[in-house]
mmCIF file of C-alpha atoms and ligand atoms in Angstrom:
data_model
loop_
_atom_site.group_PDB
_atom_site.id
_atom_site.type_symbol
_atom_site.label_atom_id
_atom_site.label_comp_id
_atom_site.label_asym_id
_atom_site.label_seq_id
_atom_site.Cartn_x
_atom_site.Cartn_y
_atom_site.Cartn_z
ATOM 1 C CA UNK D 1 -20.936 -53.396 -2.011
ATOM 2 C CA UNK D 2 -23.019 -56.489 -2.647
ATOM 3 C CA UNK D 3 -25.969 -54.602 -4.136
ATOM 4 C CA UNK D 4 -23.952 -52.427 -6.470
ATOM 5 C CA UNK D 5 -24.826 -53.461 -10.025
ATOM 6 C CA UNK D 6 -22.149 -51.318 -11.690
ATOM 7 C CA UNK D 7 -19.296 -53.660 -10.813
ATOM 8 C CA UNK D 8 -18.358 -56.523 -13.118
ATOM 9 C CA UNK D 9 -18.658 -60.191 -12.182
ATOM 10 C CA UNK D 10 -14.914 -60.467 -11.572
ATOM 11 C CA UNK D 11 -14.919 -57.519 -9.164
ATOM 12 C CA UNK D 12 -17.980 -58.846 -7.328
ATOM 13 C CA UNK D 13 -16.371 -62.286 -6.994
ATOM 14 C CA UNK D 14 -13.637 -60.582 -4.948
ATOM 15 C CA UNK D 15 -15.704 -58.101 -2.936
ATOM 16 C CA UNK D 16 -19.397 -59.056 -2.785
ATOM 17 C CA UNK D 17 -20.956 -60.247 0.454
ATOM 18 C CA UNK D 18 -18.498 -58.831 2.965
ATOM 19 C CA UNK D 19 -16.588 -55.730 3.963
ATOM 20 C CA UNK D 20 -14.351 -54.877 6.892
ATOM 21 C CA UNK D 21 -15.448 -56.817 9.963
ATOM 22 C CA UNK D 22 -17.698 -54.400 11.901
ATOM 23 C CA UNK D 23 -16.292 -55.233 15.334
ATOM 24 C CA UNK D 24 -12.538 -55.351 14.581
ATOM 25 C CA UNK D 25 -11.974 -53.959 11.078
ATOM 26 C CA UNK D 26 -10.482 -57.319 10.002
ATOM 27 C CA UNK D 27 -9.999 -57.262 6.225
ATOM 28 C CA UNK D 28 -10.430 -61.011 5.711
ATOM 29 C CA UNK D 29 -13.818 -62.283 6.906
ATOM 30 C CA UNK D 30 -13.198 -63.811 10.355
ATOM 31 C CA UNK D 31 -14.229 -67.375 11.172
ATOM 32 C CA UNK D 32 -16.961 -66.869 13.758
ATOM 33 C CA UNK D 33 -16.435 -70.145 15.631
ATOM 34 C CA UNK D 34 -19.359 -69.860 17.979
ATOM 35 C CA UNK D 35 -22.513 -71.893 18.360
ATOM 36 C CA UNK D 36 -24.514 -69.206 20.126
ATOM 37 C CA UNK D 37 -24.685 -65.401 20.382
ATOM 38 C CA UNK D 38 -25.652 -63.426 23.487
ATOM 39 C CA UNK D 39 -28.665 -61.264 22.762
ATOM 40 C CA UNK D 40 -28.301 -58.914 25.716
ATOM 41 C CA UNK D 41 -31.854 -58.604 26.976
ATOM 42 C CA UNK D 42 -34.934 -60.771 27.276
ATOM 43 C CA UNK D 43 -36.830 -58.296 25.138
ATOM 44 C CA UNK D 44 -34.279 -58.451 22.292
ATOM 45 C CA UNK D 45 -34.208 -62.259 22.546
ATOM 46 C CA UNK D 46 -37.961 -62.326 22.034
ATOM 47 C CA UNK D 47 -37.726 -59.994 19.023
ATOM 48 C CA UNK D 48 -34.935 -62.073 17.426
ATOM 49 C CA UNK D 49 -36.864 -65.322 17.875
ATOM 50 C CA UNK D 50 -40.032 -63.757 16.468
ATOM 51 C CA UNK D 51 -38.127 -62.573 13.389
ATOM 52 C CA UNK D 52 -38.926 -58.936 14.246
ATOM 53 C CA UNK D 53 -35.241 -58.015 14.376
ATOM 54 C CA UNK D 54 -32.321 -59.147 12.210
ATOM 55 C CA UNK D 55 -29.417 -60.614 14.133
ATOM 56 C CA UNK D 56 -27.555 -63.749 15.062
ATOM 57 C CA UNK D 57 -28.616 -65.967 17.922
ATOM 58 C CA UNK D 58 -27.720 -69.589 17.021
ATOM 59 C CA UNK D 59 -25.364 -70.846 14.296
ATOM 60 C CA UNK D 60 -27.668 -73.633 13.102
ATOM 61 C CA UNK D 61 -29.808 -70.837 11.626
ATOM 62 C CA UNK D 62 -27.288 -68.137 10.809
ATOM 63 C CA UNK D 63 -23.642 -67.237 11.421
ATOM 64 C CA UNK D 64 -21.706 -64.163 10.197
ATOM 65 C CA UNK D 65 -19.051 -66.131 8.252
ATOM 66 C CA UNK D 66 -21.725 -68.322 6.664
ATOM 67 C CA UNK D 67 -23.846 -65.240 5.952
ATOM 68 C CA UNK D 68 -20.973 -63.636 4.016
ATOM 69 C CA UNK D 69 -20.733 -66.763 1.838
ATOM 70 C CA UNK D 70 -24.510 -66.730 1.263
ATOM 71 C CA UNK D 71 -24.430 -63.044 0.286
ATOM 72 C CA UNK D 72 -21.538 -63.523 -2.128
ATOM 73 C CA UNK D 73 -23.196 -66.471 -3.865
ATOM 74 C CA UNK D 74 -26.562 -64.671 -4.118
ATOM 75 C CA UNK D 75 -24.826 -61.638 -5.626
ATOM 76 C CA UNK D 76 -22.935 -63.723 -8.202
ATOM 77 C CA UNK D 77 -26.101 -65.603 -9.205
ATOM 78 C CA UNK D 78 -27.949 -62.260 -9.534
ATOM 79 C CA UNK D 79 -30.552 -63.371 -6.982
ATOM 80 C CA UNK D 80 -31.696 -61.581 -3.817
ATOM 81 C CA UNK D 81 -31.091 -64.311 -1.212
ATOM 82 C CA UNK D 82 -29.186 -67.517 -0.500
ATOM 83 C CA UNK D 83 -29.030 -70.106 2.263
ATOM 84 C CA UNK D 84 -25.999 -72.345 2.849
ATOM 85 C CA UNK D 85 -26.083 -76.020 3.838
ATOM 86 C CA UNK D 86 -23.612 -78.609 5.139
ATOM 87 C CA UNK D 87 -23.407 -80.310 1.713
ATOM 88 C CA UNK D 88 -24.936 -80.251 -1.751
ATOM 89 C CA UNK D 89 -27.203 -83.082 -0.624
ATOM 90 C CA UNK D 90 -28.161 -81.009 2.428
ATOM 91 C CA UNK D 91 -29.351 -78.352 -0.041
ATOM 92 C CA UNK D 92 -31.235 -80.917 -2.165
ATOM 93 C CA UNK D 93 -33.022 -82.416 0.833
ATOM 94 C CA UNK D 94 -33.876 -79.011 2.322
ATOM 95 C CA UNK D 95 -35.456 -77.842 -0.977
ATOM 96 C CA UNK D 96 -37.588 -80.991 -1.216
ATOM 97 C CA UNK D 97 -38.577 -81.228 2.446
ATOM 98 C CA UNK D 98 -39.501 -77.532 2.528
ATOM 99 C CA UNK D 99 -41.358 -77.135 -0.736
ATOM 100 C CA UNK D 100 -43.029 -80.496 -1.403
ATOM 101 C CA UNK D 101 -46.108 -82.013 0.134
ATOM 102 C CA UNK D 102 -48.000 -85.277 -0.434
ATOM 103 C CA UNK D 103 -49.710 -85.326 -3.833
ATOM 104 C CA UNK D 104 -47.122 -83.034 -5.457
ATOM 105 C CA UNK D 105 -45.222 -84.124 -8.551
ATOM 106 C CA UNK D 106 -41.565 -83.539 -9.401
ATOM 107 C CA UNK D 107 -40.155 -83.848 -12.905
ATOM 108 C CA UNK D 108 -36.432 -84.108 -13.502
ATOM 109 C CA UNK D 109 -34.587 -84.030 -16.788
ATOM 110 C CA UNK D 110 -32.308 -87.088 -16.718
ATOM 111 C CA UNK D 111 -29.598 -87.615 -15.857
ATOM 112 C CA UNK D 112 -29.150 -85.826 -12.530
ATOM 113 C CA UNK D 113 -26.476 -86.389 -9.911
ATOM 114 C CA UNK D 114 -27.197 -89.873 -8.485
ATOM 115 C CA UNK D 115 -27.692 -88.552 -4.942
ATOM 116 C CA UNK D 116 -30.440 -86.190 -6.139
ATOM 117 C CA UNK D 117 -32.346 -88.911 -7.995
ATOM 118 C CA UNK D 118 -31.754 -91.175 -5.002
ATOM 119 C CA UNK D 119 -33.334 -88.579 -2.703
ATOM 120 C CA UNK D 120 -36.316 -88.071 -5.028
ATOM 121 C CA UNK D 121 -36.984 -91.793 -5.524
ATOM 122 C CA UNK D 122 -36.103 -93.088 -2.055
ATOM 123 C CA UNK D 123 -37.089 -90.221 0.271
ATOM 124 C CA UNK D 124 -39.494 -87.801 -1.451
ATOM 125 C CA UNK D 125 -41.498 -90.723 -2.912
ATOM 126 C CA UNK D 126 -41.975 -92.129 0.629
ATOM 127 C CA UNK D 127 -43.860 -88.947 1.548
ATOM 128 C CA UNK D 128 -46.392 -89.265 -1.263
ATOM 129 C CA UNK D 129 -44.540 -87.284 -3.930
ATOM 130 C CA UNK D 130 -44.663 -88.657 -7.491
ATOM 131 C CA UNK D 131 -41.398 -88.436 -9.427
ATOM 132 C CA UNK D 132 -41.274 -88.348 -13.253
ATOM 133 C CA UNK D 133 -38.161 -88.674 -15.407
ATOM 134 C CA UNK D 134 -38.003 -86.642 -18.653
ATOM 135 C CA UNK D 135 -35.500 -87.710 -21.304
ATOM 136 C CA UNK D 136 -34.859 -84.062 -22.231
ATOM 137 C CA UNK D 137 -36.498 -80.627 -21.998
ATOM 138 C CA UNK D 138 -38.675 -81.362 -25.049
ATOM 139 C CA UNK D 139 -40.372 -84.128 -23.049
ATOM 140 C CA UNK D 140 -41.460 -81.712 -20.276
ATOM 141 C CA UNK D 141 -44.623 -80.412 -21.956
ATOM 142 C CA UNK D 142 -46.145 -83.901 -22.005
ATOM 143 C CA UNK D 143 -45.356 -84.486 -18.291
ATOM 144 C CA UNK D 144 -46.317 -81.179 -16.623
ATOM 145 C CA UNK D 145 -49.676 -80.840 -14.877
ATOM 146 C CA UNK D 146 -51.240 -78.609 -12.216
ATOM 147 C CA UNK D 147 -49.795 -81.074 -9.675
ATOM 148 C CA UNK D 148 -46.221 -80.341 -10.791
ATOM 149 C CA UNK D 149 -44.446 -78.464 -8.005
ATOM 150 C CA UNK D 150 -40.781 -78.703 -9.053
ATOM 151 C CA UNK D 151 -38.927 -79.193 -12.333
ATOM 152 C CA UNK D 152 -35.304 -80.075 -11.600
ATOM 153 C CA UNK D 153 -32.422 -79.948 -14.080
ATOM 154 C CA UNK D 154 -28.635 -79.831 -14.306
ATOM 155 C CA UNK D 155 -26.610 -78.455 -17.179
ATOM 156 C CA UNK D 156 -24.145 -79.687 -18.338
ATOM 157 C CA UNK D 157 -25.353 -83.087 -17.145
ATOM 158 C CA UNK D 158 -23.186 -85.651 -15.463
ATOM 159 C CA UNK D 159 -21.441 -87.564 -17.030
ATOM 160 C CA UNK D 160 -22.371 -87.120 -20.733
ATOM 161 C CA UNK D 161 -22.345 -83.315 -20.526
ATOM 162 C CA UNK D 162 -25.695 -82.859 -22.270
ATOM 163 C CA UNK D 163 -26.861 -79.246 -22.371
ATOM 164 C CA UNK D 164 -30.380 -78.396 -21.152
ATOM 165 C CA UNK D 165 -32.103 -75.274 -22.523
ATOM 166 C CA UNK D 166 -32.925 -73.326 -19.350
ATOM 167 C CA UNK D 167 -35.381 -70.846 -20.891
ATOM 168 C CA UNK D 168 -37.415 -73.809 -22.110
ATOM 169 C CA UNK D 169 -37.421 -75.365 -18.623
ATOM 170 C CA UNK D 170 -38.493 -72.050 -17.036
ATOM 171 C CA UNK D 171 -41.388 -71.729 -19.532
ATOM 172 C CA UNK D 172 -42.580 -75.292 -18.842
ATOM 173 C CA UNK D 173 -42.602 -74.594 -15.086
ATOM 174 C CA UNK D 174 -44.259 -71.186 -15.383
ATOM 175 C CA UNK D 175 -46.994 -72.657 -17.581
ATOM 176 C CA UNK D 176 -48.308 -74.759 -14.673
ATOM 177 C CA UNK D 177 -47.282 -72.563 -11.732
ATOM 178 C CA UNK D 178 -44.399 -74.886 -10.750
ATOM 179 C CA UNK D 179 -40.933 -73.850 -9.570
ATOM 180 C CA UNK D 180 -37.852 -74.546 -11.672
ATOM 181 C CA UNK D 181 -34.656 -75.670 -9.911
ATOM 182 C CA UNK D 182 -31.227 -75.743 -11.532
ATOM 183 C CA UNK D 183 -28.269 -77.508 -10.009
ATOM 184 C CA UNK D 184 -25.589 -75.112 -11.276
ATOM 185 C CA UNK D 185 -22.646 -77.027 -9.791
ATOM 186 C CA UNK D 186 -21.023 -77.888 -13.144
ATOM 187 C CA UNK D 187 -21.394 -74.473 -14.730
ATOM 188 C CA UNK D 188 -21.122 -72.052 -11.757
ATOM 189 C CA UNK D 189 -22.359 -68.450 -12.018
ATOM 190 C CA UNK D 190 -19.088 -67.594 -13.770
ATOM 191 C CA UNK D 191 -20.415 -69.404 -16.882
ATOM 192 C CA UNK D 192 -24.236 -69.587 -16.507
ATOM 193 C CA UNK D 193 -26.643 -67.578 -14.362
ATOM 194 C CA UNK D 194 -29.890 -69.575 -14.521
ATOM 195 C CA UNK D 195 -31.965 -66.707 -13.058
ATOM 196 C CA UNK D 196 -31.249 -64.729 -16.256
ATOM 197 C CA UNK D 197 -33.174 -67.466 -18.093
ATOM 198 C CA UNK D 198 -36.170 -67.328 -15.730
ATOM 199 C CA UNK D 199 -35.168 -70.121 -13.305
ATOM 200 C CA UNK D 200 -36.546 -69.798 -9.735
ATOM 201 C CA UNK D 201 -34.035 -71.657 -7.550
ATOM 202 C CA UNK D 202 -30.333 -72.224 -8.177
ATOM 203 C CA UNK D 203 -28.408 -74.716 -6.070
ATOM 204 C CA UNK D 204 -24.800 -75.866 -5.820
ATOM 205 C CA UNK D 205 -22.607 -78.482 -4.358
ATOM 206 C CA UNK D 206 -20.127 -75.824 -3.151
ATOM 207 C CA UNK D 207 -17.756 -78.760 -2.620
ATOM 208 C CA UNK D 208 -16.874 -78.496 -6.315
ATOM 209 C CA UNK D 209 -15.957 -75.308 -8.236
ATOM 210 C CA UNK D 210 -17.155 -72.740 -5.677
ATOM 211 C CA UNK D 211 -14.593 -74.006 -3.160
ATOM 212 C CA UNK D 212 -12.321 -75.155 -5.951
ATOM 213 C CA UNK D 213 -9.585 -76.693 -3.825
ATOM 214 C CA UNK D 214 -11.128 -79.989 -2.746
ATOM 215 C CA UNK D 215 -10.882 -79.181 0.958
ATOM 216 C CA UNK D 216 -14.464 -78.578 2.121
ATOM 217 C CA UNK D 217 -17.972 -80.020 1.751
ATOM 218 C CA UNK D 218 -20.931 -77.628 1.460
ATOM 219 C CA UNK D 219 -24.036 -76.617 -0.439
ATOM 220 C CA UNK D 220 -26.052 -73.490 -1.126
ATOM 221 C CA UNK D 221 -29.383 -72.438 -2.655
ATOM 222 C CA UNK D 222 -30.195 -68.997 -4.101
ATOM 223 C CA UNK D 223 -33.548 -67.542 -5.088
ATOM 224 C CA UNK D 224 -36.383 -65.159 -4.240
ATOM 225 C CA UNK D 225 -36.544 -63.793 -0.715
ATOM 226 C CA UNK D 226 -39.882 -65.406 0.258
ATOM 227 C CA UNK D 227 -38.760 -68.877 -0.903
ATOM 228 C CA UNK D 228 -35.401 -68.562 0.791
ATOM 229 C CA UNK D 229 -36.938 -67.404 4.085
ATOM 230 C CA UNK D 230 -39.105 -70.526 3.995
ATOM 231 C CA UNK D 231 -36.049 -72.633 3.200
ATOM 232 C CA UNK D 232 -34.138 -71.163 6.164
ATOM 233 C CA UNK D 233 -37.018 -71.456 8.621
ATOM 234 C CA UNK D 234 -38.075 -74.974 7.611
ATOM 235 C CA UNK D 235 -35.351 -76.775 5.615
ATOM 236 C CA UNK D 236 -32.428 -75.361 7.593
ATOM 237 C CA UNK D 237 -33.963 -74.891 11.040
ATOM 238 C CA UNK D 238 -35.878 -78.168 11.241
ATOM 239 C CA UNK D 239 -33.678 -80.443 9.120
ATOM 240 C CA UNK D 240 -30.458 -78.940 10.445
ATOM 241 C CA UNK D 241 -27.822 -79.547 7.734
ATOM 242 C CA UNK D 242 -26.088 -76.250 8.579
ATOM 243 C CA UNK D 243 -22.771 -75.160 7.054
ATOM 244 C CA UNK D 244 -19.952 -74.617 9.550
ATOM 245 C CA UNK D 245 -18.034 -71.309 9.653
ATOM 246 C CA UNK D 246 -14.698 -72.965 8.793
ATOM 247 C CA UNK D 247 -16.108 -74.333 5.523
ATOM 248 C CA UNK D 248 -17.835 -71.007 4.790
ATOM 249 C CA UNK D 249 -14.460 -69.286 5.153
ATOM 250 C CA UNK D 250 -12.886 -71.686 2.625
ATOM 251 C CA UNK D 251 -15.746 -71.133 0.153
ATOM 252 C CA UNK D 252 -15.471 -67.342 0.534
ATOM 253 C CA UNK D 253 -11.761 -67.571 -0.136
ATOM 254 C CA UNK D 254 -12.254 -69.919 -3.097
ATOM 255 C CA UNK D 255 -14.944 -67.805 -4.717
ATOM 256 C CA UNK D 256 -12.674 -64.775 -4.944
ATOM 257 C CA UNK D 257 -10.766 -66.605 -7.695
ATOM 258 C CA UNK D 258 -13.796 -68.352 -9.247
ATOM 259 C CA UNK D 259 -13.738 -66.369 -12.555
ATOM 260 C CA UNK D 260 -9.973 -66.901 -12.960
ATOM 261 C CA UNK D 261 -10.175 -70.604 -12.171
ATOM 262 C CA UNK D 262 -13.196 -71.168 -14.427
ATOM 263 C CA UNK D 263 -11.406 -69.448 -17.321
ATOM 264 C CA UNK D 264 -8.413 -71.771 -16.784
ATOM 265 C CA UNK D 265 -10.651 -74.879 -16.464
ATOM 266 C CA UNK D 266 -12.506 -73.966 -19.695
ATOM 267 C CA UNK D 267 -9.308 -73.212 -21.608
ATOM 268 C CA UNK D 268 -7.689 -76.481 -20.504
ATOM 269 C CA UNK D 269 -10.793 -78.584 -21.209
ATOM 270 C CA UNK D 270 -11.287 -77.128 -24.701
ATOM 271 C CA UNK D 271 -7.604 -77.607 -25.572
ATOM 272 C CA UNK D 272 -7.733 -81.193 -24.276
ATOM 273 C CA UNK D 273 -10.959 -82.069 -26.113
ATOM 274 C CA UNK D 274 -9.591 -80.656 -29.377
ATOM 275 C CA UNK D 275 -6.248 -82.430 -28.975
ATOM 276 C CA UNK D 276 -7.575 -85.913 -28.190
ATOM 277 C CA UNK D 277 -10.655 -86.113 -30.448
ATOM 278 C CA UNK D 278 -10.131 -88.515 -33.298
ATOM 279 C CA UNK D 279 -7.568 -90.594 -31.363
ATOM 280 C CA UNK D 280 -7.909 -94.198 -32.609
ATOM 281 C CA UNK D 281 -8.782 -95.461 -29.103
ATOM 282 C CA UNK D 282 -11.779 -93.107 -28.828
ATOM 283 C CA UNK D 283 -15.322 -93.775 -30.027
ATOM 284 C CA UNK D 284 -16.392 -90.240 -29.022
ATOM 285 C CA UNK D 285 -15.158 -87.083 -27.312
ATOM 286 C CA UNK D 286 -17.946 -85.338 -25.413
ATOM 287 C CA UNK D 287 -17.427 -81.618 -24.722
ATOM 288 C CA UNK D 288 -20.048 -78.884 -25.231
ATOM 289 C CA UNK D 289 -17.368 -76.622 -26.716
ATOM 290 C CA UNK D 290 -16.879 -78.931 -29.725
ATOM 291 C CA UNK D 291 -19.012 -77.839 -32.688
ATOM 292 C CA UNK D 292 -20.329 -81.389 -33.242
ATOM 293 C CA UNK D 293 -21.621 -81.714 -29.640
ATOM 294 C CA UNK D 294 -25.453 -81.919 -29.783
ATOM 295 C CA UNK D 295 -25.795 -79.137 -27.186
ATOM 296 C CA UNK D 296 -23.176 -76.821 -28.714
ATOM 297 C CA UNK D 297 -25.627 -74.249 -30.056
ATOM 298 C CA UNK D 298 -27.602 -73.911 -26.791
ATOM 299 C CA UNK D 299 -24.350 -73.906 -24.802
ATOM 300 C CA UNK D 300 -23.025 -71.060 -26.942
ATOM 301 C CA UNK D 301 -26.173 -69.053 -26.132
ATOM 302 C CA UNK D 302 -26.430 -69.983 -22.474
ATOM 303 C CA UNK D 303 -22.830 -70.236 -21.249
ATOM 304 C CA UNK D 304 -19.891 -67.844 -21.395
ATOM 305 C CA UNK D 305 -17.467 -70.803 -21.439
ATOM 306 C CA UNK D 306 -18.014 -74.533 -21.932
ATOM 307 C CA UNK D 307 -16.863 -75.793 -18.546
ATOM 308 C CA UNK D 308 -14.055 -77.926 -17.181
ATOM 309 C CA UNK D 309 -15.463 -81.438 -17.721
ATOM 310 C CA UNK D 310 -14.644 -83.632 -20.723
ATOM 311 C CA UNK D 311 -16.002 -87.172 -21.136
ATOM 312 C CA UNK D 312 -14.432 -89.798 -23.354
ATOM 313 C CA UNK D 313 -16.148 -92.885 -24.808
ATOM 314 C CA UNK D 314 -13.709 -95.766 -25.142
ATOM 315 C CA UNK D 315 -16.196 -98.398 -26.256
ATOM 316 C CA UNK D 316 -15.681 -101.061 -23.578
ATOM 317 C CA UNK D 317 -15.285 -101.280 -19.808
ATOM 318 C CA UNK D 318 -11.853 -102.922 -20.229
ATOM 319 C CA UNK D 319 -10.607 -100.060 -22.423
ATOM 320 C CA UNK D 320 -11.965 -97.464 -19.973
ATOM 321 C CA UNK D 321 -10.263 -99.184 -17.018
ATOM 322 C CA UNK D 322 -6.926 -99.500 -18.879
ATOM 323 C CA UNK D 323 -7.151 -95.802 -19.776
ATOM 324 C CA UNK D 324 -7.824 -94.467 -16.264
ATOM 325 C CA UNK D 325 -5.164 -96.746 -14.791
ATOM 326 C CA UNK D 326 -2.694 -95.311 -17.339
ATOM 327 C CA UNK D 327 -3.251 -91.655 -16.301
ATOM 328 C CA UNK D 328 -0.596 -90.077 -14.085
ATOM 329 C CA UNK D 329 -1.585 -86.413 -13.660
ATOM 330 C CA UNK D 330 -5.303 -87.128 -13.221
ATOM 331 C CA UNK D 331 -6.083 -88.574 -9.790
ATOM 332 C CA UNK D 332 -8.679 -91.363 -9.857
ATOM 333 C CA UNK D 333 -11.271 -89.945 -7.477
ATOM 334 C CA UNK D 334 -14.902 -88.901 -7.488
ATOM 335 C CA UNK D 335 -15.800 -85.207 -7.139
ATOM 336 C CA UNK D 336 -14.791 -82.547 -9.629
ATOM 337 C CA UNK D 337 -14.034 -78.859 -9.925
ATOM 338 C CA UNK D 338 -10.760 -78.923 -7.988
ATOM 339 C CA UNK D 339 -7.636 -77.121 -9.193
ATOM 340 C CA UNK D 340 -6.109 -80.607 -9.543
ATOM 341 C CA UNK D 341 -7.282 -82.828 -12.426
ATOM 342 C CA UNK D 342 -9.476 -85.773 -11.414
ATOM 343 C CA UNK D 343 -10.943 -88.716 -13.305
ATOM 344 C CA UNK D 344 -13.511 -91.411 -12.684
ATOM 345 C CA UNK D 345 -15.302 -94.280 -14.426
ATOM 346 C CA UNK D 346 -18.945 -93.292 -13.709
ATOM 347 C CA UNK D 347 -20.585 -96.681 -14.450
ATOM 348 C CA UNK D 348 -18.599 -98.408 -11.680
ATOM 349 C CA UNK D 349 -18.406 -95.509 -9.184
ATOM 350 C CA UNK D 350 -20.617 -92.387 -9.079
ATOM 351 C CA UNK D 351 -23.494 -93.920 -11.044
ATOM 352 C CA UNK D 352 -23.178 -97.614 -10.101
ATOM 353 C CA UNK D 353 -26.284 -97.570 -7.884
ATOM 354 C CA UNK D 354 -28.490 -96.713 -10.874
ATOM 355 C CA UNK D 355 -28.440 -100.355 -12.047
ATOM 356 C CA UNK D 356 -27.778 -101.614 -15.579
ATOM 357 C CA UNK D 357 -31.069 -100.569 -17.191
ATOM 358 C CA UNK D 358 -30.993 -96.938 -15.990
ATOM 359 C CA UNK D 359 -27.262 -96.686 -16.751
ATOM 360 C CA UNK D 360 -27.867 -97.543 -20.381
ATOM 361 C CA UNK D 361 -31.001 -95.359 -20.623
ATOM 362 C CA UNK D 362 -29.045 -92.374 -19.312
ATOM 363 C CA UNK D 363 -26.051 -93.062 -21.555
ATOM 364 C CA UNK D 364 -23.684 -94.017 -18.709
ATOM 365 C CA UNK D 365 -22.007 -96.661 -20.832
ATOM 366 C CA UNK D 366 -19.322 -99.096 -19.588
ATOM 367 C CA UNK D 367 -16.737 -97.389 -21.812
ATOM 368 C CA UNK D 368 -17.346 -93.828 -20.574
ATOM 369 C CA UNK D 369 -14.694 -91.937 -18.571
ATOM 370 C CA UNK D 370 -15.156 -88.480 -17.027
ATOM 371 C CA UNK D 371 -12.252 -86.055 -16.790
ATOM 372 C CA UNK D 372 -12.396 -83.029 -14.489
ATOM 373 C CA UNK D 373 -9.752 -80.840 -16.056
ATOM 374 C CA UNK D 374 -7.773 -78.904 -13.443
ATOM 375 C CA UNK D 375 -5.799 -75.717 -13.868
ATOM 376 C CA UNK D 376 -2.454 -77.404 -14.595
ATOM 377 C CA UNK D 377 -0.688 -76.596 -17.881
ATOM 378 C CA UNK D 378 -2.939 -77.954 -20.650
ATOM 379 C CA UNK D 379 0.079 -79.305 -22.581
ATOM 380 C CA UNK D 380 1.001 -81.556 -19.633
ATOM 381 C CA UNK D 381 -2.590 -82.780 -19.283
ATOM 382 C CA UNK D 382 -2.853 -83.495 -23.018
ATOM 383 C CA UNK D 383 0.429 -85.475 -22.961
ATOM 384 C CA UNK D 384 -0.869 -87.508 -20.019
ATOM 385 C CA UNK D 385 -4.193 -88.311 -21.724
ATOM 386 C CA UNK D 386 -2.570 -89.136 -25.078
ATOM 387 C CA UNK D 387 -0.019 -91.419 -23.395
ATOM 388 C CA UNK D 388 -2.805 -93.282 -21.572
ATOM 389 C CA UNK D 389 -4.922 -93.522 -24.761
ATOM 390 C CA UNK D 390 -1.963 -95.002 -26.636
ATOM 391 C CA UNK D 391 -2.099 -97.983 -24.231
ATOM 392 C CA UNK D 392 -5.695 -98.750 -25.279
ATOM 393 C CA UNK D 393 -6.535 -100.845 -28.391
ATOM 394 C CA UNK D 394 -7.909 -98.859 -31.342
ATOM 395 C CA UNK D 395 -11.662 -98.769 -32.000
ATOM 396 C CA UNK D 396 -13.019 -101.084 -34.722
ATOM 397 C CA UNK D 397 -12.935 -99.500 -38.200
ATOM 398 C CA UNK D 398 -16.749 -99.224 -38.157
ATOM 399 C CA UNK D 399 -16.835 -96.713 -35.277
ATOM 400 C CA UNK D 400 -17.238 -93.155 -36.466
ATOM 401 C CA UNK D 401 -15.452 -90.704 -34.207
HETATM 402 C C1 PLP H 1 -24.125 -81.978 -9.664
HETATM 403 C C2 PLP H 1 -24.037 -82.352 -8.224
HETATM 404 N N1 PLP H 1 -25.019 -81.970 -7.389
HETATM 405 C C3 PLP H 1 -24.991 -82.296 -6.070
HETATM 406 C C4 PLP H 1 -23.965 -83.052 -5.556
HETATM 407 C C5 PLP H 1 -23.962 -83.405 -4.082
HETATM 408 O O1 PLP H 1 -23.079 -82.548 -3.422
HETATM 409 P P1 PLP H 1 -22.306 -82.936 -2.064
HETATM 410 O O2 PLP H 1 -21.365 -84.048 -2.390
HETATM 411 O O3 PLP H 1 -21.623 -81.636 -1.707
HETATM 412 O O4 PLP H 1 -23.349 -83.335 -1.084
HETATM 413 C C6 PLP H 1 -22.915 -83.465 -6.378
HETATM 414 C C7 PLP H 1 -21.812 -84.285 -5.833
HETATM 415 O O5 PLP H 1 -21.031 -84.857 -6.550
HETATM 416 C C8 PLP H 1 -22.962 -83.106 -7.756
HETATM 417 O O6 PLP H 1 -22.000 -83.498 -8.613
#
């Protein structure tokens, strides 16, 4: 049913990408734990290898369980094709190594996930690619040129949860014949479908909300058929960061409840942000669903919910550390998007490699804490956060909250 446009997102999350297993009638998609597939005859083998016939022959390139995950994600993003990878970073590296060549330029709207900027600066740059950092989407027009090949953004951004206007990014890329890439990990297709705003490629760390249960690492890219064929035949085949069928099974299972989980994450995060804002220990509460968030208006247009991440500014590193150590229901751990609530202090963990100057430029202040709000009862999460905030000294009178 994956191509049937009459079904709603919630129905497609359950059904898209798979049906009864053709060989056994199994209702749940089986885990095809096999590296290779017999092709029967030398003639068929030749056709499969030449791409003249569709079929499976080696799981580095394609596997039925993985294929079901790819089809479901493509359907939910409203795009014709998808290719899965062994991790989000596998997806990032495959996009760059497939689509970039020496002399090309990449522009990213800062901040991006540290691994992505690390790949651009430390790997892509080694191969003669020039990388530009834009402070926001308004800065793109001054940086684009005929050499621009990719414009890369995330929204909401990590960890300050800035909102990037995707239609604006798509226009900037189209103006110079570049491709726009959105890392949709934080929003998921349940809340934002970048292709509806003209974006060319949509990628995910499936490790986060797509899986949703913190038990598998994976990545995926969706887009036009020609681009995705290139990505499979170059970025997947030659680089080889292929998703395993066990992980694909977990992502398929997780995605069936994606709309329900995202609704619960959004509800909990909004309730939490509203309940804690104005607490004397806080200098700021950052959540795109709050009307005073600078990206609120664009988020209202672009997203059908404001996401499950809330960031809190506590003013100093000591206050931030006291706060996270005081939390009981939130596990101190990197990653996000799990059903369980997680928290981290980005400046000393996920973003530490950026160095002091870039940390400050990108707003990753020593007092900032990121909360990934799980699907527990919001009242329990709010109690936990308020109790931990009460252990932190109040902000100076001069700080406006
Ligand atoms: C927004 C974003 N993109 C990409 C990645 C990388 O994904 P993975 O850890 O699955 O390689 C992460 C990981 O935290 C992320 O948060």
